[in-house]
Short mmCIF file of C-alpha atoms in Angstrom, two decimals:
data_model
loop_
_atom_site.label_atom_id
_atom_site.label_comp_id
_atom_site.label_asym_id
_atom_site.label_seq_id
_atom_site.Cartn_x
_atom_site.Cartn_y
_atom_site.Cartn_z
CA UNK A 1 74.75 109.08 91.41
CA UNK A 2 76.60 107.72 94.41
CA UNK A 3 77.71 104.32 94.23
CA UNK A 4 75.11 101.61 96.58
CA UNK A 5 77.68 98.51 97.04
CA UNK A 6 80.39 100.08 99.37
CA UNK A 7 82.28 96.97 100.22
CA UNK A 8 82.23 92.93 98.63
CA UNK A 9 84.47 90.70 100.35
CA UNK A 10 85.28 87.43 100.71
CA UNK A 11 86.45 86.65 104.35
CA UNK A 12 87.56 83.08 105.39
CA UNK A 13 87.52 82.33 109.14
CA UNK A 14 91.05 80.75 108.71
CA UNK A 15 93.32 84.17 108.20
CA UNK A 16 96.30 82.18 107.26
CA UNK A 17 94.63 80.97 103.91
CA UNK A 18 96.00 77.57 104.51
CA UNK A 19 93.94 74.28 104.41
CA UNK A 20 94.40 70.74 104.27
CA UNK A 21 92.38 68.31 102.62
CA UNK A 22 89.52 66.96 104.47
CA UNK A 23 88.95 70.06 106.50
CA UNK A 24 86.10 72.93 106.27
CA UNK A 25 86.42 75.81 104.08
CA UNK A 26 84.22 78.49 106.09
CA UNK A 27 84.36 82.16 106.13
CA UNK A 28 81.35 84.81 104.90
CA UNK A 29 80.73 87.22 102.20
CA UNK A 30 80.62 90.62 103.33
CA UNK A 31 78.87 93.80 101.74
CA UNK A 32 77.96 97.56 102.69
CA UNK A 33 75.37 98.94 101.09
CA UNK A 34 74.50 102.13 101.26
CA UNK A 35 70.84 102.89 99.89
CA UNK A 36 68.08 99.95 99.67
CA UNK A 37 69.55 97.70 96.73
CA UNK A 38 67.12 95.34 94.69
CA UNK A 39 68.94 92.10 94.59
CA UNK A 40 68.69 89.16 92.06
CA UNK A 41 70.86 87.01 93.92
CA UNK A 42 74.54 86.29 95.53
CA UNK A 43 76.55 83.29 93.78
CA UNK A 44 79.26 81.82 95.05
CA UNK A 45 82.15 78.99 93.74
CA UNK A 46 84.54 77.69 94.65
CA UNK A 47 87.59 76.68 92.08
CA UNK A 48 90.31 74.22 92.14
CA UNK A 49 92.16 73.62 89.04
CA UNK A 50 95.74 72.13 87.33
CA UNK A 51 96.35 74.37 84.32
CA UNK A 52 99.37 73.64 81.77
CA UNK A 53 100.09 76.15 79.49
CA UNK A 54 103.38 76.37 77.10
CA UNK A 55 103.56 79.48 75.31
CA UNK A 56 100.84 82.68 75.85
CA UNK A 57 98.84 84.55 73.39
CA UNK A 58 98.87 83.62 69.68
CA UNK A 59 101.83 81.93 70.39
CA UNK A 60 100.11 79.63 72.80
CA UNK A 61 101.34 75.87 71.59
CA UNK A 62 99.98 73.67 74.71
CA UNK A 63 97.11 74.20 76.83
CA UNK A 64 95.49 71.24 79.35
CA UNK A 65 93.53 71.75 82.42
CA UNK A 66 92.18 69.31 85.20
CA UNK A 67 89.60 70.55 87.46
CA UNK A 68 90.01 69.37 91.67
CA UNK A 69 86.50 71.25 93.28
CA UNK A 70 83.92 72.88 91.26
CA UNK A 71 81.21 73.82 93.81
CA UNK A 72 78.56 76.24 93.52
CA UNK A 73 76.42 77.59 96.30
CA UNK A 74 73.93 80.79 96.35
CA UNK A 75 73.94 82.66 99.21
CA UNK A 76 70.95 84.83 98.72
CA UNK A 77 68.29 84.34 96.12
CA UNK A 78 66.06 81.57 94.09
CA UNK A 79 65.96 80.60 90.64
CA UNK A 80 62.18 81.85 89.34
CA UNK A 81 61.79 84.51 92.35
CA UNK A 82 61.76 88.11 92.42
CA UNK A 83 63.81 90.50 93.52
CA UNK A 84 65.22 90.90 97.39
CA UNK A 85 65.66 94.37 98.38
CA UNK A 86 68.69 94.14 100.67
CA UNK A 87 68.74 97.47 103.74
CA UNK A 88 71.67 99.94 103.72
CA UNK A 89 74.54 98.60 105.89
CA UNK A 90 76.41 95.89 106.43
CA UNK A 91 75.36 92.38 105.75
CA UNK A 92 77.45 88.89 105.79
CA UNK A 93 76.10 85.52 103.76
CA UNK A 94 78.43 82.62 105.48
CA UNK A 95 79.67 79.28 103.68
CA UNK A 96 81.00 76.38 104.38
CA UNK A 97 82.58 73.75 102.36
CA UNK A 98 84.23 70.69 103.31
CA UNK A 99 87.87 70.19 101.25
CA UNK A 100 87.93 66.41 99.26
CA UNK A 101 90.84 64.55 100.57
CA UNK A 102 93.39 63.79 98.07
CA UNK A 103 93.85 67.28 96.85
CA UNK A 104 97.09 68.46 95.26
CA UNK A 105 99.00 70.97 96.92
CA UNK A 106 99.19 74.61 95.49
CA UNK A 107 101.79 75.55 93.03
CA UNK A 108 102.90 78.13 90.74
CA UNK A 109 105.63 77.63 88.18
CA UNK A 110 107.26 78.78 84.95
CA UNK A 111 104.42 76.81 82.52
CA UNK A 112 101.48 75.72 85.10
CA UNK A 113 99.89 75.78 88.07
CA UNK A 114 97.92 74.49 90.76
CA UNK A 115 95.66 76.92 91.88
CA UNK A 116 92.33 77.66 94.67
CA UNK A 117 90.04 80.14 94.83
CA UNK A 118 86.45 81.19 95.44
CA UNK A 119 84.40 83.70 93.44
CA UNK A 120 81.32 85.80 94.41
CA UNK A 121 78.88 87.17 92.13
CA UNK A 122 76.30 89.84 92.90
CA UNK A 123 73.44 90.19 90.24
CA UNK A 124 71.43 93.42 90.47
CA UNK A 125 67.75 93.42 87.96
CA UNK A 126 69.73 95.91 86.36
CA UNK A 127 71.83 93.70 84.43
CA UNK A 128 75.01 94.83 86.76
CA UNK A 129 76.99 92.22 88.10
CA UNK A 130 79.46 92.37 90.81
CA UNK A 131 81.94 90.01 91.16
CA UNK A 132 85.41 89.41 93.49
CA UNK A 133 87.50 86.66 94.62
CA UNK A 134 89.83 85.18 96.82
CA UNK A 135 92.61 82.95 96.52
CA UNK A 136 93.28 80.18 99.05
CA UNK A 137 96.09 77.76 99.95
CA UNK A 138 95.83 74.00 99.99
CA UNK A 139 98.94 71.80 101.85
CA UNK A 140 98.88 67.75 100.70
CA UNK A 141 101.46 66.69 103.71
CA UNK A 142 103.76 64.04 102.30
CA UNK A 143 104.62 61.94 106.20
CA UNK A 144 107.89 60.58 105.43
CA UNK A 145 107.61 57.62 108.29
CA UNK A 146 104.95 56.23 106.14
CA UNK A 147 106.39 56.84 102.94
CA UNK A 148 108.83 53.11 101.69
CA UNK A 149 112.79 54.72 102.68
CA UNK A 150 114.18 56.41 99.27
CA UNK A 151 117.87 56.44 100.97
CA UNK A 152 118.42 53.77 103.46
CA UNK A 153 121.92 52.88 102.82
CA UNK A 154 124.95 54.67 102.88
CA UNK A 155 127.43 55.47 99.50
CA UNK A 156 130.63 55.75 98.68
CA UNK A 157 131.26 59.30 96.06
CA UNK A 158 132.14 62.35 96.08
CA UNK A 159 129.14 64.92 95.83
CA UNK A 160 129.01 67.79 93.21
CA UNK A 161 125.20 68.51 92.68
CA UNK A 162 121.88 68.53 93.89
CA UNK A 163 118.86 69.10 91.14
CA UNK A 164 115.38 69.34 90.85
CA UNK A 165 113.53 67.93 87.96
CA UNK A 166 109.94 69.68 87.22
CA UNK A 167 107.77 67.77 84.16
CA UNK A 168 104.66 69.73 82.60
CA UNK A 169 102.13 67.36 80.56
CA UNK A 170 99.45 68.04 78.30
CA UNK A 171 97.37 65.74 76.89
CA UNK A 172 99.20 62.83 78.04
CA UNK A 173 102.49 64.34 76.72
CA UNK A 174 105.54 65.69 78.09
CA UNK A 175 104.89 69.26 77.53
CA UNK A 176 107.83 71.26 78.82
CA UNK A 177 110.42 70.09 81.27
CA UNK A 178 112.39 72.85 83.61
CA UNK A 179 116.22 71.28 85.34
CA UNK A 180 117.35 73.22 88.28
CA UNK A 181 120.68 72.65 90.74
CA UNK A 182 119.13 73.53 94.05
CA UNK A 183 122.28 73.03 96.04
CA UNK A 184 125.88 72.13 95.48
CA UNK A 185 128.29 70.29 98.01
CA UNK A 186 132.18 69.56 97.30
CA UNK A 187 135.18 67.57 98.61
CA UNK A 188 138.28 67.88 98.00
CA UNK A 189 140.78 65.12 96.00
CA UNK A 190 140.68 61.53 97.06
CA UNK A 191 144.14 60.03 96.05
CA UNK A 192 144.09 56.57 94.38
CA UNK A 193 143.56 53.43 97.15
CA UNK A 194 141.97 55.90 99.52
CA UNK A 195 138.71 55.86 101.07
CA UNK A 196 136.85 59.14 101.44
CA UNK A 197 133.35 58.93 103.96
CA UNK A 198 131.11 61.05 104.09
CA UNK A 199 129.37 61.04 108.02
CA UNK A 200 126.64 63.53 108.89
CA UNK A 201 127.52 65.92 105.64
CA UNK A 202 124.79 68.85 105.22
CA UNK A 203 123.41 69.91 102.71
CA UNK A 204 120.98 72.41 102.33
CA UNK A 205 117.33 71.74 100.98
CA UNK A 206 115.60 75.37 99.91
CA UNK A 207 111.61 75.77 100.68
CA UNK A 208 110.28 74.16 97.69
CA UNK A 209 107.62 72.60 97.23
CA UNK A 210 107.15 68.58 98.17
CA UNK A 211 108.01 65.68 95.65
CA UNK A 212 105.61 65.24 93.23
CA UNK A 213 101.69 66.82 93.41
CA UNK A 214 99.67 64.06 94.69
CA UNK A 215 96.36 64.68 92.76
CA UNK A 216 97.50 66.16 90.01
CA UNK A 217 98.46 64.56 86.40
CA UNK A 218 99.47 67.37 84.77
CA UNK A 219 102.59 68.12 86.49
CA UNK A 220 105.63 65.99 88.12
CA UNK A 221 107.65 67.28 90.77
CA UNK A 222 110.94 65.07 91.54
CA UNK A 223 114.05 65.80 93.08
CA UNK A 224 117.56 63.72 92.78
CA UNK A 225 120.90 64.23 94.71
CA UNK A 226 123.74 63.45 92.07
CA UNK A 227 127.30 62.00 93.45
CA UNK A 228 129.54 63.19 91.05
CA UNK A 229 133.44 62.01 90.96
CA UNK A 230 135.36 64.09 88.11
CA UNK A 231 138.72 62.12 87.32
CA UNK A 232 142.36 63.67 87.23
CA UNK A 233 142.38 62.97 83.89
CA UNK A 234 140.29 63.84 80.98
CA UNK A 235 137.78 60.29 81.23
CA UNK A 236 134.06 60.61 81.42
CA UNK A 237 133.20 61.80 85.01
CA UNK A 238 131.48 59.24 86.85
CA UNK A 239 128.12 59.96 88.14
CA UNK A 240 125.47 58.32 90.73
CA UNK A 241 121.56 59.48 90.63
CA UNK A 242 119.59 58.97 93.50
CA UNK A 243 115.77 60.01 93.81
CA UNK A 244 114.87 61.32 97.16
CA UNK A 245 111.68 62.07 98.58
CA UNK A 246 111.08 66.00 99.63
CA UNK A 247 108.08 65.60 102.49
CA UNK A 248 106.33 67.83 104.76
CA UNK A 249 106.96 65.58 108.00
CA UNK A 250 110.34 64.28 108.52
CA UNK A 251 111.56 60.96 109.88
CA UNK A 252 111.40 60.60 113.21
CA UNK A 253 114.34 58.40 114.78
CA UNK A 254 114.01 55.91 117.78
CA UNK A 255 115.42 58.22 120.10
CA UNK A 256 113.40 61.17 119.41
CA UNK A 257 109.82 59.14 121.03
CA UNK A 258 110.26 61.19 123.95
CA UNK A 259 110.21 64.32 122.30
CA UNK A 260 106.89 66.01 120.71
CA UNK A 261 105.73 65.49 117.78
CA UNK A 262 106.95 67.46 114.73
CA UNK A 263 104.21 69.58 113.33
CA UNK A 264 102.81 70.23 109.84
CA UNK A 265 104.28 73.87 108.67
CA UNK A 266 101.69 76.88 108.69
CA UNK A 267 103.11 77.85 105.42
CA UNK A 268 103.78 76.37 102.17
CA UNK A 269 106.29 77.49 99.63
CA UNK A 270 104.38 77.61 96.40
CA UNK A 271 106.81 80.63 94.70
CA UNK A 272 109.87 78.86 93.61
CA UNK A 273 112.85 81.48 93.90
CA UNK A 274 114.22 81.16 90.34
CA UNK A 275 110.59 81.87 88.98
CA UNK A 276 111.14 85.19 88.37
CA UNK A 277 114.80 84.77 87.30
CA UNK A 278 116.54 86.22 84.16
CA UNK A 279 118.37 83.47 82.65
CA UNK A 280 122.54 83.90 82.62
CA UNK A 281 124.26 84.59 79.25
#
């Protein structure tokens, strides 16, 4: 018997996938039929969700979840009415959903997530459901001209290391913790007496994801530049943590009023690179 549903899509208006809070989430549900099809009705929902998760399977040993949208819509169909008998060929059920401000931006890593979606569900009288869905992105812009300056003076060290500090909780807990160096500066010896600046040094930031996931308690994001100074000798190494603050929007000097302004990215790093690394022996 050749199959009647052809095509079941989910199509959002925006192609990029990428959202911020507070705007509309629009786009249409597409299907091709291709004989008369009785019809019970189309659902549609729309997901956000933090998950932490610390081990898989039977060996599962932390599991928490926070839910950010849970909207339901149908598109086509009543509760308590018959059947619709839908004609062969294309038809499209639109949607359109405005985002809650405040949301926390997507991101994937090693023991959770912050994930978006929508799902569509077809019910046929038959019993046969049809179901699909589509992920989407969500970008929390962190502005840093209206965020209180993290680094507003200047230090005297040498620089070694630059790390990235990522805390998973679970029911209030720490549940896992992942340390990464990100990027690593050096100088070379200072002699004792002398003064070594550093003016203007650069070092690189990778695309990661911003400080911290406004929104979401399950998971911490924070990032830290460490001056180390390593002595001639064999004393303790001495060691300077700062906290900085990874935005979206960067500062915008005095000078720069002229200029136009800096716009948000269109894209959002939610892989981190070393996701998918195997660790070194």
């Amino acid at each position: 018997m050749p199959r009647k549903l052809l095509k079941f899509l989910i199509v959002f208006d925006n192609t990029s996938l990428l959202y911020f809070p507070g705007q509309f989430l629009s786009g249409k549900v597409l299907m091709e039929l291709q004989d008369d099809t009785p019809v019970l009705g189309l659902h549609f929902h729309v997901v956000g969700e933090g998950v932490v998760r610390v081990g898989s399977g039977r060996h599962e040993r932390l599991y928490d979840k926070e839910n950010y949208i849970d909207f339901r819509m149908r598109l086509l169909g009543e509760p308590g009415h018959g059947t619709s008998i839908l004609s062969p060929g294309i038809h499209s059920f639109p949607f359109k959903l405005g985002l809650p401000m405040g949301l926390p931006s997507t991101f994937l890593g090693t023991h959770g997530w912050v994930q978006y979606y929508c799902k569509a569900a077809l019910r046929e009288p038959n019993g046969l459901t049809h179901k699909n869905q589509q992920v989407f992105i969500v970008m929390n812009p962190i502005d840093l001209n209206l965020e209180p300056p993290v680094l507003a003076q200047q230090f005297e060290c040498s620089v070694e290391h630059r790390l990235g500090t990522i805390q998973y909780s679970a029911h209030g807990k720490v549940a896992a913790k992942e340390v990464r160096e990100l990027a690593t500066l050096s100088r070379g010896k200072c002699r004792p007496g002398e003064t070594d600046w550093w003016r203007g040094e650069l070092l690189y930031v990778p695309p990661l994801p911003p400080t911290n996931l406004r929104g979401c308690h399950l998971i911490s994001v924070h990032y830290d530049v460490f001056f180390i100074i390593e002595p001639k000798s064999m004393e303790k190494e001495v060691k300077l943590q700062l906290p900085v603050l990874l935005g979206t929007y960067p500062f915008r000097d005095a000078a720069e009023d002229d200029h136009p302004p800096t716009h948000y990215p269109s894209t959002l790093p939610i892989f981190r690179p070393w996701l998918h690394d195997k660790p070194h022996h």
